[in-house]
Each structure stands twice: as C-alpha cells, then as structure tokens.
C-alpha cells in the first residue's frame, strides 16, 4: 500500500527529527567506534553522491527543461547545481573568517585579562611542555585555549555546513512528489543519523555543557523538518511550477555533492589508518553509490 503524500511527509518530519536528535544522544552517551562509524559514513556518502548526481540532477533537468527554454538559457540546471555546491562552501568559509577574526582580536586582549583564570590549570608536565614551546606557553593556559578553540570552531563549522545542507534537502523533499520524494527521503535517512552522530561527536569534543550541546544538536535536528515544512508550503502556492521544483532539486543536488566530497569522503579517507581501513572505506563508498544508482531504475 502506498501512503498518501501528506502522511508520508508528516512521517518523514517526525522520523528525521528523531533520527537527528537520537544520533546526537548516542554520541553524548557512548564511546565512539571510529572504524565502524567511518565505514558506515563512507557508505552513506556513496548513497548521498548517487542521489545527488544520478537521481536529483536527472529529475531537475526533466522538470526545469521547459523553464530553461523559456529563458533561453539551457545551462540553468547545471548552474543551480553549482550554486548549491558554492552556497555551502561559501557559508562555511564566511564562518571560518568570522571566527578567525574574533579569535585574533581576543588573543590580543587575553594576556591582560582575567579570562585565562577560567581555563583548566596546566598539567603536572606543563613545565616541560612550556620549556619546549616557549612561544606557545608565554601564558601557560594558552595551550589549552588553542585546543579548546580549535575543537569549538570545528564544531560550529560542522553544525553550519550540515544544517544548511539539511535544510535544503528538506526543502527538496517537501517540494517533491512521487519517485523523487521517495529517493530524497531514502538519501536523507541514510545520511541523517550518521551526520547527527558526527556532529554530536564534534560538539562533545569541544567540551561544551550538556545544555549547549542539547541546544545545538536540537538546531541541527529541526533543520530538515523545517525545510520539509517550507517546501511543502511552497508547493501549495499557485506560483509553484515544475521549473521552480527543478531549480530547488538542482540546488539541493549541489549540496549533496559538496557534503559527500568535503564533509564525508575527504575527512574519512584522510584519517584512514592503514591499507585495510582505506580499502574498507573505499568498498563501502562504492557499494553505497552502486546500490543507490541502480535504485534509479525503479524510481
């Protein structure tokens, strides 16, 4: 039995929110299993890349072809695809620039402030550390400040990139119907839990409080459901057209490719330990991509 579109999207909103929140809770409560997570993440990356290139890009061309002809600009869909990729990349870079600027200004004032007293004391071997790192340990607390700042920055960057991507993925799901809706839903479910776990791990590593962790993980968890609701609302407007749907799909496909290449495959392959783990990750990626690519035959 095929569920009605309304029931499917309501179920998607509830299940995707639960998946994002639950995976973050797992990261908070349990110790990581890096090899298993890495393999599953690469498999999810393969699914995500196949959906972005094989499914979404093809559907976008079909649905937006008439619009592209009406404006006499045939590369419209590839340009929207590229825009989606560039959107997430630009958002991440702007956050990095903003945080770097704030950190550099804060560092100039920190030596004469009392904020260093709030940081943890140096360990017992701090004298040896400072003897070998005199520039870094002019203020002995700076070695901790640098580590904490780095982890916190990475956590915020991960949150931003995944949230923007998740919102656009939800937007495409909310605006889609039929086979496209099912394909996007599968891609989101295959990736959301792993993405939530990765974000949760980054937030835990930053050393933030449980309250801050819950707020930021909750923000990520609602990004896809809010995108679904907004895309669903757009679809009810009289001005909604296949050209707009195709443009949204192309934009989302670009974010899928960016997240796969830069947030999943790049980091996972880079931190692979030894030939065996690298080969396992590669096989998992290829299997995920192949399975989802073949699924296009039935959607």
PDB file of C-alpha atoms in Angstrom:
ATOM      1  CA  UNK A   1       0.000   0.000   0.000  1.00  0.00           C
ATOM      2  CA  UNK A   2       1.345   3.446  -0.976  1.00  0.00           C
ATOM      3  CA  UNK A   3       0.923   6.116   1.672  1.00  0.00           C
ATOM      4  CA  UNK A   4      -0.639   9.446   0.660  1.00  0.00           C
ATOM      5  CA  UNK A   5       1.771  12.328   0.129  1.00  0.00           C
ATOM      6  CA  UNK A   6       0.594  14.166   3.266  1.00  0.00           C
ATOM      7  CA  UNK A   7       1.037  11.123   5.519  1.00  0.00           C
ATOM      8  CA  UNK A   8       4.461  10.400   4.020  1.00  0.00           C
ATOM      9  CA  UNK A   9       5.744  13.893   4.688  1.00  0.00           C
ATOM     10  CA  UNK A  10       4.383  14.006   8.234  1.00  0.00           C
ATOM     11  CA  UNK A  11       6.061  10.672   8.981  1.00  0.00           C
ATOM     12  CA  UNK A  12       9.265  11.997   7.371  1.00  0.00           C
ATOM     13  CA  UNK A  13       9.259  15.114   9.577  1.00  0.00           C
ATOM     14  CA  UNK A  14       8.819  13.136  12.804  1.00  0.00           C
ATOM     15  CA  UNK A  15      11.235  10.326  11.938  1.00  0.00           C
ATOM     16  CA  UNK A  16      14.002  12.589  10.604  1.00  0.00           C
ATOM     17  CA  UNK A  17      13.836  14.820  13.689  1.00  0.00           C
ATOM     18  CA  UNK A  18      14.001  11.758  15.960  1.00  0.00           C
ATOM     19  CA  UNK A  19      16.923  10.359  13.963  1.00  0.00           C
ATOM     20  CA  UNK A  20      18.918  13.587  14.205  1.00  0.00           C
ATOM     21  CA  UNK A  21      18.279  14.037  17.934  1.00  0.00           C
ATOM     22  CA  UNK A  22      18.745  10.365  18.803  1.00  0.00           C
ATOM     23  CA  UNK A  23      22.054  10.020  16.981  1.00  0.00           C
ATOM     24  CA  UNK A  24      23.398  13.028  18.856  1.00  0.00           C
ATOM     25  CA  UNK A  25      22.343  11.473  22.166  1.00  0.00           C
ATOM     26  CA  UNK A  26      24.208   8.301  21.233  1.00  0.00           C
ATOM     27  CA  UNK A  27      27.339  10.365  20.598  1.00  0.00           C
ATOM     28  CA  UNK A  28      26.955  12.018  24.010  1.00  0.00           C
ATOM     29  CA  UNK A  29      26.405   8.783  25.969  1.00  0.00           C
ATOM     30  CA  UNK A  30      28.570   6.219  24.233  1.00  0.00           C
ATOM     31  CA  UNK A  31      32.201   5.937  23.299  1.00  0.00           C
ATOM     32  CA  UNK A  32      32.894   6.186  19.596  1.00  0.00           C
ATOM     33  CA  UNK A  33      33.699   3.171  17.441  1.00  0.00           C
ATOM     34  CA  UNK A  34      35.750   5.018  14.819  1.00  0.00           C
ATOM     35  CA  UNK A  35      36.327   2.193  12.340  1.00  0.00           C
ATOM     36  CA  UNK A  36      32.677   1.143  12.176  1.00  0.00           C
ATOM     37  CA  UNK A  37      31.483   4.726  12.011  1.00  0.00           C
ATOM     38  CA  UNK A  38      33.995   5.533   9.270  1.00  0.00           C
ATOM     39  CA  UNK A  39      32.830   2.595   7.124  1.00  0.00           C
ATOM     40  CA  UNK A  40      29.144   3.449   7.605  1.00  0.00           C
ATOM     41  CA  UNK A  41      29.841   7.111   6.902  1.00  0.00           C
ATOM     42  CA  UNK A  42      31.536   6.237   3.604  1.00  0.00           C
ATOM     43  CA  UNK A  43      28.579   4.022   2.673  1.00  0.00           C
ATOM     44  CA  UNK A  44      26.230   6.929   3.427  1.00  0.00           C
ATOM     45  CA  UNK A  45      28.461   9.190   1.368  1.00  0.00           C
ATOM     46  CA  UNK A  46      28.114   6.871  -1.605  1.00  0.00           C
ATOM     47  CA  UNK A  47      24.325   6.914  -1.232  1.00  0.00           C
ATOM     48  CA  UNK A  48      24.303  10.693  -0.960  1.00  0.00           C
ATOM     49  CA  UNK A  49      26.537  11.220  -4.010  1.00  0.00           C
ATOM     50  CA  UNK A  50      24.478   8.826  -6.172  1.00  0.00           C
ATOM     51  CA  UNK A  51      21.262  10.571  -5.160  1.00  0.00           C
ATOM     52  CA  UNK A  52      22.732  13.989  -5.923  1.00  0.00           C
ATOM     53  CA  UNK A  53      24.153  13.087  -9.341  1.00  0.00           C
ATOM     54  CA  UNK A  54      22.036  10.201 -10.664  1.00  0.00           C
ATOM     55  CA  UNK A  55      18.601  10.941  -9.204  1.00  0.00           C
ATOM     56  CA  UNK A  56      18.285  14.623  -8.329  1.00  0.00           C
ATOM     57  CA  UNK A  57      20.284  16.042 -11.228  1.00  0.00           C
ATOM     58  CA  UNK A  58      18.322  13.972 -13.755  1.00  0.00           C
ATOM     59  CA  UNK A  59      14.963  14.901 -12.221  1.00  0.00           C
ATOM     60  CA  UNK A  60      15.956  18.561 -12.116  1.00  0.00           C
ATOM     61  CA  UNK A  61      16.801  18.594 -15.829  1.00  0.00           C
ATOM     62  CA  UNK A  62      13.467  16.946 -16.677  1.00  0.00           C
ATOM     63  CA  UNK A  63      11.359  19.299 -14.563  1.00  0.00           C
ATOM     64  CA  UNK A  64      13.197  22.535 -15.323  1.00  0.00           C
ATOM     65  CA  UNK A  65      13.832  21.980 -19.048  1.00  0.00           C
ATOM     66  CA  UNK A  66      10.773  23.988 -20.113  1.00  0.00           C
ATOM     67  CA  UNK A  67      11.769  26.853 -17.830  1.00  0.00           C
ATOM     68  CA  UNK A  68      15.339  26.810 -19.183  1.00  0.00           C
ATOM     69  CA  UNK A  69      13.986  27.016 -22.729  1.00  0.00           C
ATOM     70  CA  UNK A  70      11.635  29.863 -21.797  1.00  0.00           C
ATOM     71  CA  UNK A  71      14.542  31.999 -20.574  1.00  0.00           C
ATOM     72  CA  UNK A  72      16.764  30.778 -23.432  1.00  0.00           C
ATOM     73  CA  UNK A  73      19.432  29.521 -21.010  1.00  0.00           C
ATOM     74  CA  UNK A  74      19.957  25.773 -21.328  1.00  0.00           C
ATOM     75  CA  UNK A  75      22.700  25.529 -18.639  1.00  0.00           C
ATOM     76  CA  UNK A  76      20.189  26.708 -15.982  1.00  0.00           C
ATOM     77  CA  UNK A  77      20.076  23.391 -14.092  1.00  0.00           C
ATOM     78  CA  UNK A  78      23.888  22.852 -14.026  1.00  0.00           C
ATOM     79  CA  UNK A  79      24.296  26.448 -12.824  1.00  0.00           C
ATOM     80  CA  UNK A  80      21.797  25.866  -9.991  1.00  0.00           C
ATOM     81  CA  UNK A  81      23.609  22.640  -9.152  1.00  0.00           C
ATOM     82  CA  UNK A  82      26.880  24.563  -8.935  1.00  0.00           C
ATOM     83  CA  UNK A  83      25.165  27.275  -6.881  1.00  0.00           C
ATOM     84  CA  UNK A  84      24.111  24.701  -4.279  1.00  0.00           C
ATOM     85  CA  UNK A  85      27.700  23.466  -4.015  1.00  0.00           C
ATOM     86  CA  UNK A  86      29.043  27.015  -3.764  1.00  0.00           C
ATOM     87  CA  UNK A  87      26.399  28.055  -1.221  1.00  0.00           C
ATOM     88  CA  UNK A  88      27.507  25.589   1.453  1.00  0.00           C
ATOM     89  CA  UNK A  89      31.184  26.200   0.687  1.00  0.00           C
ATOM     90  CA  UNK A  90      30.771  29.988   0.967  1.00  0.00           C
ATOM     91  CA  UNK A  91      28.772  29.727   4.202  1.00  0.00           C
ATOM     92  CA  UNK A  92      31.491  27.614   5.811  1.00  0.00           C
ATOM     93  CA  UNK A  93      34.269  29.936   4.663  1.00  0.00           C
ATOM     94  CA  UNK A  94      32.463  33.016   5.991  1.00  0.00           C
ATOM     95  CA  UNK A  95      32.093  31.376   9.387  1.00  0.00           C
ATOM     96  CA  UNK A  96      35.778  30.429   9.403  1.00  0.00           C
ATOM     97  CA  UNK A  97      36.755  34.010   8.521  1.00  0.00           C
ATOM     98  CA  UNK A  98      34.468  35.470  11.189  1.00  0.00           C
ATOM     99  CA  UNK A  99      35.717  33.143  13.925  1.00  0.00           C
ATOM    100  CA  UNK A 100      39.352  33.659  12.907  1.00  0.00           C
ATOM    101  CA  UNK A 101      38.898  37.430  13.140  1.00  0.00           C
ATOM    102  CA  UNK A 102      37.254  37.195  16.547  1.00  0.00           C
ATOM    103  CA  UNK A 103      39.942  34.861  17.854  1.00  0.00           C
ATOM    104  CA  UNK A 104      42.758  37.109  16.675  1.00  0.00           C
ATOM    105  CA  UNK A 105      41.217  40.140  18.384  1.00  0.00           C
ATOM    106  CA  UNK A 106      40.522  38.183  21.538  1.00  0.00           C
ATOM    107  CA  UNK A 107      44.073  36.847  21.661  1.00  0.00           C
ATOM    108  CA  UNK A 108      45.471  40.389  21.763  1.00  0.00           C
ATOM    109  CA  UNK A 109      43.428  41.190  24.866  1.00  0.00           C
ATOM    110  CA  UNK A 110      43.675  37.856  26.603  1.00  0.00           C
ATOM    111  CA  UNK A 111      47.174  38.345  28.028  1.00  0.00           C
ATOM    112  CA  UNK A 112      45.972  41.246  30.195  1.00  0.00           C
ATOM    113  CA  UNK A 113      42.557  39.854  31.066  1.00  0.00           C
ATOM    114  CA  UNK A 114      41.341  37.534  33.777  1.00  0.00           C
ATOM    115  CA  UNK A 115      39.692  35.096  31.357  1.00  0.00           C
ATOM    116  CA  UNK A 116      42.731  32.833  31.417  1.00  0.00           C
ATOM    117  CA  UNK A 117      41.971  32.061  35.062  1.00  0.00           C
ATOM    118  CA  UNK A 118      38.749  30.358  33.968  1.00  0.00           C
ATOM    119  CA  UNK A 119      40.636  27.805  31.869  1.00  0.00           C
ATOM    120  CA  UNK A 120      41.880  24.496  33.352  1.00  0.00           C
ATOM    121  CA  UNK A 121      45.273  24.587  35.084  1.00  0.00           C
ATOM    122  CA  UNK A 122      48.324  23.235  33.300  1.00  0.00           C
ATOM    123  CA  UNK A 123      49.048  19.522  33.898  1.00  0.00           C
ATOM    124  CA  UNK A 124      51.936  18.329  36.021  1.00  0.00           C
ATOM    125  CA  UNK A 125      54.211  18.122  32.992  1.00  0.00           C
ATOM    126  CA  UNK A 126      53.373  21.641  31.841  1.00  0.00           C
ATOM    127  CA  UNK A 127      56.832  22.933  32.721  1.00  0.00           C
ATOM    128  CA  UNK A 128      58.412  20.504  30.278  1.00  0.00           C
ATOM    129  CA  UNK A 129      55.841  21.433  27.661  1.00  0.00           C
ATOM    130  CA  UNK A 130      56.449  25.139  28.124  1.00  0.00           C
ATOM    131  CA  UNK A 131      60.198  24.706  28.079  1.00  0.00           C
ATOM    132  CA  UNK A 132      59.916  23.213  24.601  1.00  0.00           C
ATOM    133  CA  UNK A 133      57.206  25.596  23.416  1.00  0.00           C
ATOM    134  CA  UNK A 134      58.163  28.971  24.827  1.00  0.00           C
ATOM    135  CA  UNK A 135      56.227  30.927  22.195  1.00  0.00           C
ATOM    136  CA  UNK A 136      53.029  28.983  22.782  1.00  0.00           C
ATOM    137  CA  UNK A 137      53.311  28.989  26.592  1.00  0.00           C
ATOM    138  CA  UNK A 138      54.065  32.607  27.284  1.00  0.00           C
ATOM    139  CA  UNK A 139      50.753  32.238  29.057  1.00  0.00           C
ATOM    140  CA  UNK A 140      50.665  28.581  30.243  1.00  0.00           C
ATOM    141  CA  UNK A 141      46.908  28.450  29.750  1.00  0.00           C
ATOM    142  CA  UNK A 142      47.218  29.178  26.013  1.00  0.00           C
ATOM    143  CA  UNK A 143      47.960  25.556  25.124  1.00  0.00           C
ATOM    144  CA  UNK A 144      44.501  24.680  26.440  1.00  0.00           C
ATOM    145  CA  UNK A 145      42.859  27.724  24.884  1.00  0.00           C
ATOM    146  CA  UNK A 146      44.186  26.793  21.454  1.00  0.00           C
ATOM    147  CA  UNK A 147      42.926  23.208  21.698  1.00  0.00           C
ATOM    148  CA  UNK A 148      39.515  24.164  23.011  1.00  0.00           C
ATOM    149  CA  UNK A 149      39.117  26.946  20.461  1.00  0.00           C
ATOM    150  CA  UNK A 150      40.079  24.649  17.610  1.00  0.00           C
ATOM    151  CA  UNK A 151      37.562  21.985  18.599  1.00  0.00           C
ATOM    152  CA  UNK A 152      34.834  24.564  19.172  1.00  0.00           C
ATOM    153  CA  UNK A 153      35.455  26.180  15.795  1.00  0.00           C
ATOM    154  CA  UNK A 154      35.304  22.798  14.055  1.00  0.00           C
ATOM    155  CA  UNK A 155      32.057  22.011  15.883  1.00  0.00           C
ATOM    156  CA  UNK A 156      30.406  25.246  14.742  1.00  0.00           C
ATOM    157  CA  UNK A 157      31.614  24.801  11.159  1.00  0.00           C
ATOM    158  CA  UNK A 158      30.259  21.241  11.121  1.00  0.00           C
ATOM    159  CA  UNK A 159      26.946  22.473  12.542  1.00  0.00           C
ATOM    160  CA  UNK A 160      26.612  25.204   9.918  1.00  0.00           C
ATOM    161  CA  UNK A 161      27.530  23.056   6.924  1.00  0.00           C
ATOM    162  CA  UNK A 162      25.272  20.167   7.907  1.00  0.00           C
ATOM    163  CA  UNK A 163      22.358  22.445   8.873  1.00  0.00           C
ATOM    164  CA  UNK A 164      22.388  24.389   5.591  1.00  0.00           C
ATOM    165  CA  UNK A 165      22.614  21.152   3.632  1.00  0.00           C
ATOM    166  CA  UNK A 166      19.875  19.531   5.752  1.00  0.00           C
ATOM    167  CA  UNK A 167      17.501  22.464   5.314  1.00  0.00           C
ATOM    168  CA  UNK A 168      17.915  22.414   1.526  1.00  0.00           C
ATOM    169  CA  UNK A 169      17.483  18.635   1.473  1.00  0.00           C
ATOM    170  CA  UNK A 170      14.269  19.045   3.456  1.00  0.00           C
ATOM    171  CA  UNK A 171      13.170  21.815   1.098  1.00  0.00           C
ATOM    172  CA  UNK A 172      13.587  19.479  -1.870  1.00  0.00           C
ATOM    173  CA  UNK A 173      11.727  16.685  -0.065  1.00  0.00           C
ATOM    174  CA  UNK A 174       8.855  18.991   0.834  1.00  0.00           C
ATOM    175  CA  UNK A 175       8.530  20.234  -2.727  1.00  0.00           C
ATOM    176  CA  UNK A 176       8.905  16.807  -4.366  1.00  0.00           C
ATOM    177  CA  UNK A 177       6.288  14.217  -5.270  1.00  0.00           C
ATOM    178  CA  UNK A 178       6.232  10.597  -6.408  1.00  0.00           C
ATOM    179  CA  UNK A 179       9.520   8.854  -7.081  1.00  0.00           C
ATOM    180  CA  UNK A 180      11.630  11.951  -6.380  1.00  0.00           C
ATOM    181  CA  UNK A 181      10.139  12.236  -2.890  1.00  0.00           C
ATOM    182  CA  UNK A 182      10.977   8.604  -2.062  1.00  0.00           C
ATOM    183  CA  UNK A 183      14.520   8.892  -3.418  1.00  0.00           C
ATOM    184  CA  UNK A 184      15.314  12.030  -1.429  1.00  0.00           C
ATOM    185  CA  UNK A 185      13.777  10.530   1.706  1.00  0.00           C
ATOM    186  CA  UNK A 186      15.998   7.445   1.415  1.00  0.00           C
ATOM    187  CA  UNK A 187      19.090   9.624   0.974  1.00  0.00           C
ATOM    188  CA  UNK A 188      18.213  11.764   3.994  1.00  0.00           C
ATOM    189  CA  UNK A 189      17.525   8.775   6.236  1.00  0.00           C
ATOM    190  CA  UNK A 190      20.741   7.039   5.096  1.00  0.00           C
ATOM    191  CA  UNK A 191      22.772  10.103   5.975  1.00  0.00           C
ATOM    192  CA  UNK A 192      20.925  11.906   8.802  1.00  0.00           C
ATOM    193  CA  UNK A 193      21.795   9.504  11.600  1.00  0.00           C
ATOM    194  CA  UNK A 194      25.492   9.405  10.687  1.00  0.00           C
ATOM    195  CA  UNK A 195      25.594  13.168  10.234  1.00  0.00           C
ATOM    196  CA  UNK A 196      23.914  13.665  13.609  1.00  0.00           C
ATOM    197  CA  UNK A 197      26.406  11.325  15.245  1.00  0.00           C
ATOM    198  CA  UNK A 198      29.340  13.115  13.592  1.00  0.00           C
ATOM    199  CA  UNK A 199      28.037  16.484  14.753  1.00  0.00           C
ATOM    200  CA  UNK A 200      27.383  15.130  18.254  1.00  0.00           C
ATOM    201  CA  UNK A 201      30.950  13.822  18.439  1.00  0.00           C
ATOM    202  CA  UNK A 202      32.311  17.205  17.356  1.00  0.00           C
ATOM    203  CA  UNK A 203      30.186  19.001  19.971  1.00  0.00           C
ATOM    204  CA  UNK A 204      31.249  16.585  22.713  1.00  0.00           C
ATOM    205  CA  UNK A 205      34.915  17.032  21.776  1.00  0.00           C
ATOM    206  CA  UNK A 206      34.558  20.812  22.102  1.00  0.00           C
ATOM    207  CA  UNK A 207      33.892  20.377  25.825  1.00  0.00           C
ATOM    208  CA  UNK A 208      30.614  22.298  25.924  1.00  0.00           C
ATOM    209  CA  UNK A 209      27.938  21.813  28.573  1.00  0.00           C
ATOM    210  CA  UNK A 210      25.003  19.444  28.214  1.00  0.00           C
ATOM    211  CA  UNK A 211      22.627  22.402  27.809  1.00  0.00           C
ATOM    212  CA  UNK A 212      24.670  23.936  24.981  1.00  0.00           C
ATOM    213  CA  UNK A 213      25.035  20.512  23.386  1.00  0.00           C
ATOM    214  CA  UNK A 214      21.273  19.910  23.509  1.00  0.00           C
ATOM    215  CA  UNK A 215      20.502  23.329  22.004  1.00  0.00           C
ATOM    216  CA  UNK A 216      22.926  22.966  19.082  1.00  0.00           C
ATOM    217  CA  UNK A 217      22.020  19.341  18.381  1.00  0.00           C
ATOM    218  CA  UNK A 218      18.365  20.356  18.511  1.00  0.00           C
ATOM    219  CA  UNK A 219      19.047  23.128  15.985  1.00  0.00           C
ATOM    220  CA  UNK A 220      20.506  20.567  13.605  1.00  0.00           C
ATOM    221  CA  UNK A 221      17.626  18.146  14.245  1.00  0.00           C
ATOM    222  CA  UNK A 222      14.967  20.683  13.211  1.00  0.00           C
ATOM    223  CA  UNK A 223      16.820  21.876  10.088  1.00  0.00           C
ATOM    224  CA  UNK A 224      15.476  19.140   7.801  1.00  0.00           C
ATOM    225  CA  UNK A 225      11.886  19.117   9.184  1.00  0.00           C
ATOM    226  CA  UNK A 226      11.715  22.909   8.834  1.00  0.00           C
ATOM    227  CA  UNK A 227      12.926  22.585   5.238  1.00  0.00           C
ATOM    228  CA  UNK A 228      10.271  19.941   4.558  1.00  0.00           C
ATOM    229  CA  UNK A 229       7.554  22.178   6.001  1.00  0.00           C
ATOM    230  CA  UNK A 230       8.719  25.178   3.961  1.00  0.00           C
ATOM    231  CA  UNK A 231       8.995  23.182   0.726  1.00  0.00           C
ATOM    232  CA  UNK A 232       5.581  21.646   1.379  1.00  0.00           C
ATOM    233  CA  UNK A 233       4.109  25.113   1.876  1.00  0.00           C
ATOM    234  CA  UNK A 234       5.770  26.354  -1.336  1.00  0.00           C
ATOM    235  CA  UNK A 235       4.180  23.516  -3.261  1.00  0.00           C
ATOM    236  CA  UNK A 236       0.694  24.687  -2.224  1.00  0.00           C
ATOM    237  CA  UNK A 237       1.249  28.150  -3.710  1.00  0.00           C
ATOM    238  CA  UNK A 238      -0.291  28.893  -7.088  1.00  0.00           C
ATOM    239  CA  UNK A 239       3.040  30.274  -8.283  1.00  0.00           C
ATOM    240  CA  UNK A 240       4.801  26.919  -7.742  1.00  0.00           C
ATOM    241  CA  UNK A 241       5.882  25.395 -11.041  1.00  0.00           C
ATOM    242  CA  UNK A 242       7.922  22.455 -12.333  1.00  0.00           C
ATOM    243  CA  UNK A 243      10.663  24.954 -13.153  1.00  0.00           C
ATOM    244  CA  UNK A 244      10.864  26.041  -9.507  1.00  0.00           C
ATOM    245  CA  UNK A 245      10.811  22.447  -8.314  1.00  0.00           C
ATOM    246  CA  UNK A 246      13.604  21.536 -10.722  1.00  0.00           C
ATOM    247  CA  UNK A 247      15.651  24.524  -9.551  1.00  0.00           C
ATOM    248  CA  UNK A 248      15.236  23.505  -5.900  1.00  0.00           C
ATOM    249  CA  UNK A 249      16.240  19.939  -6.748  1.00  0.00           C
ATOM    250  CA  UNK A 250      19.356  21.121  -8.611  1.00  0.00           C
ATOM    251  CA  UNK A 251      20.322  23.419  -5.739  1.00  0.00           C
ATOM    252  CA  UNK A 252      19.952  20.545  -3.279  1.00  0.00           C
ATOM    253  CA  UNK A 253      21.920  18.160  -5.505  1.00  0.00           C
ATOM    254  CA  UNK A 254      24.876  20.533  -5.376  1.00  0.00           C
ATOM    255  CA  UNK A 255      24.834  20.488  -1.567  1.00  0.00           C
ATOM    256  CA  UNK A 256      24.721  16.672  -1.626  1.00  0.00           C
ATOM    257  CA  UNK A 257      27.901  16.583  -3.714  1.00  0.00           C
ATOM    258  CA  UNK A 258      29.647  19.155  -1.503  1.00  0.00           C
ATOM    259  CA  UNK A 259      28.821  17.338   1.740  1.00  0.00           C
ATOM    260  CA  UNK A 260      29.874  13.981   0.270  1.00  0.00           C
ATOM    261  CA  UNK A 261      33.224  15.172  -1.050  1.00  0.00           C
ATOM    262  CA  UNK A 262      34.243  17.697   1.603  1.00  0.00           C
ATOM    263  CA  UNK A 263      32.490  16.594   4.799  1.00  0.00           C
ATOM    264  CA  UNK A 264      32.484  12.794   4.395  1.00  0.00           C
ATOM    265  CA  UNK A 265      34.934  11.263   1.918  1.00  0.00           C
ATOM    266  CA  UNK A 266      37.752  13.787   2.345  1.00  0.00           C
ATOM    267  CA  UNK A 267      37.988  13.562   6.146  1.00  0.00           C
ATOM    268  CA  UNK A 268      37.314   9.811   6.322  1.00  0.00           C
ATOM    269  CA  UNK A 269      39.898   8.853   3.700  1.00  0.00           C
ATOM    270  CA  UNK A 270      42.423  11.302   5.156  1.00  0.00           C
ATOM    271  CA  UNK A 271      42.223   9.798   8.641  1.00  0.00           C
ATOM    272  CA  UNK A 272      42.144   6.159   7.457  1.00  0.00           C
ATOM    273  CA  UNK A 273      44.673   4.090   9.384  1.00  0.00           C
ATOM    274  CA  UNK A 274      46.480   1.659   7.160  1.00  0.00           C
ATOM    275  CA  UNK A 275      45.688  -0.018   3.864  1.00  0.00           C
ATOM    276  CA  UNK A 276      42.946  -2.280   5.245  1.00  0.00           C
ATOM    277  CA  UNK A 277      40.797   0.537   6.634  1.00  0.00           C
ATOM    278  CA  UNK A 278      41.290   2.614   3.491  1.00  0.00           C
ATOM    279  CA  UNK A 279      40.155  -0.286   1.287  1.00  0.00           C
ATOM    280  CA  UNK A 280      37.135  -0.986   3.526  1.00  0.00           C
ATOM    281  CA  UNK A 281      36.077   2.665   3.330  1.00  0.00           C
ATOM    282  CA  UNK A 282      36.512   2.665  -0.441  1.00  0.00           C
ATOM    283  CA  UNK A 283      34.451  -0.512  -0.884  1.00  0.00           C
ATOM    284  CA  UNK A 284      31.704   0.844   1.400  1.00  0.00           C
ATOM    285  CA  UNK A 285      31.534   4.053  -0.632  1.00  0.00           C
ATOM    286  CA  UNK A 286      31.375   2.158  -3.935  1.00  0.00           C
ATOM    287  CA  UNK A 287      28.661  -0.197  -2.645  1.00  0.00           C
ATOM    288  CA  UNK A 288      26.550   2.705  -1.350  1.00  0.00           C
ATOM    289  CA  UNK A 289      26.881   4.576  -4.637  1.00  0.00           C
ATOM    290  CA  UNK A 290      26.185   1.489  -6.777  1.00  0.00           C
ATOM    291  CA  UNK A 291      23.110   0.414  -4.807  1.00  0.00           C
ATOM    292  CA  UNK A 292      21.566   3.881  -4.961  1.00  0.00           C
ATOM    293  CA  UNK A 293      22.455   4.324  -8.632  1.00  0.00           C
ATOM    294  CA  UNK A 294      20.748   1.026  -9.523  1.00  0.00           C
ATOM    295  CA  UNK A 295      17.711   2.100  -7.486  1.00  0.00           C
ATOM    296  CA  UNK A 296      17.133   4.758 -10.164  1.00  0.00           C
ATOM    297  CA  UNK A 297      15.729   2.049 -12.424  1.00  0.00           C
ATOM    298  CA  UNK A 298      12.636   1.688 -10.218  1.00  0.00           C
ATOM    299  CA  UNK A 299      12.023   5.363  -9.343  1.00  0.00           C
TER     300      UNK A 299
END
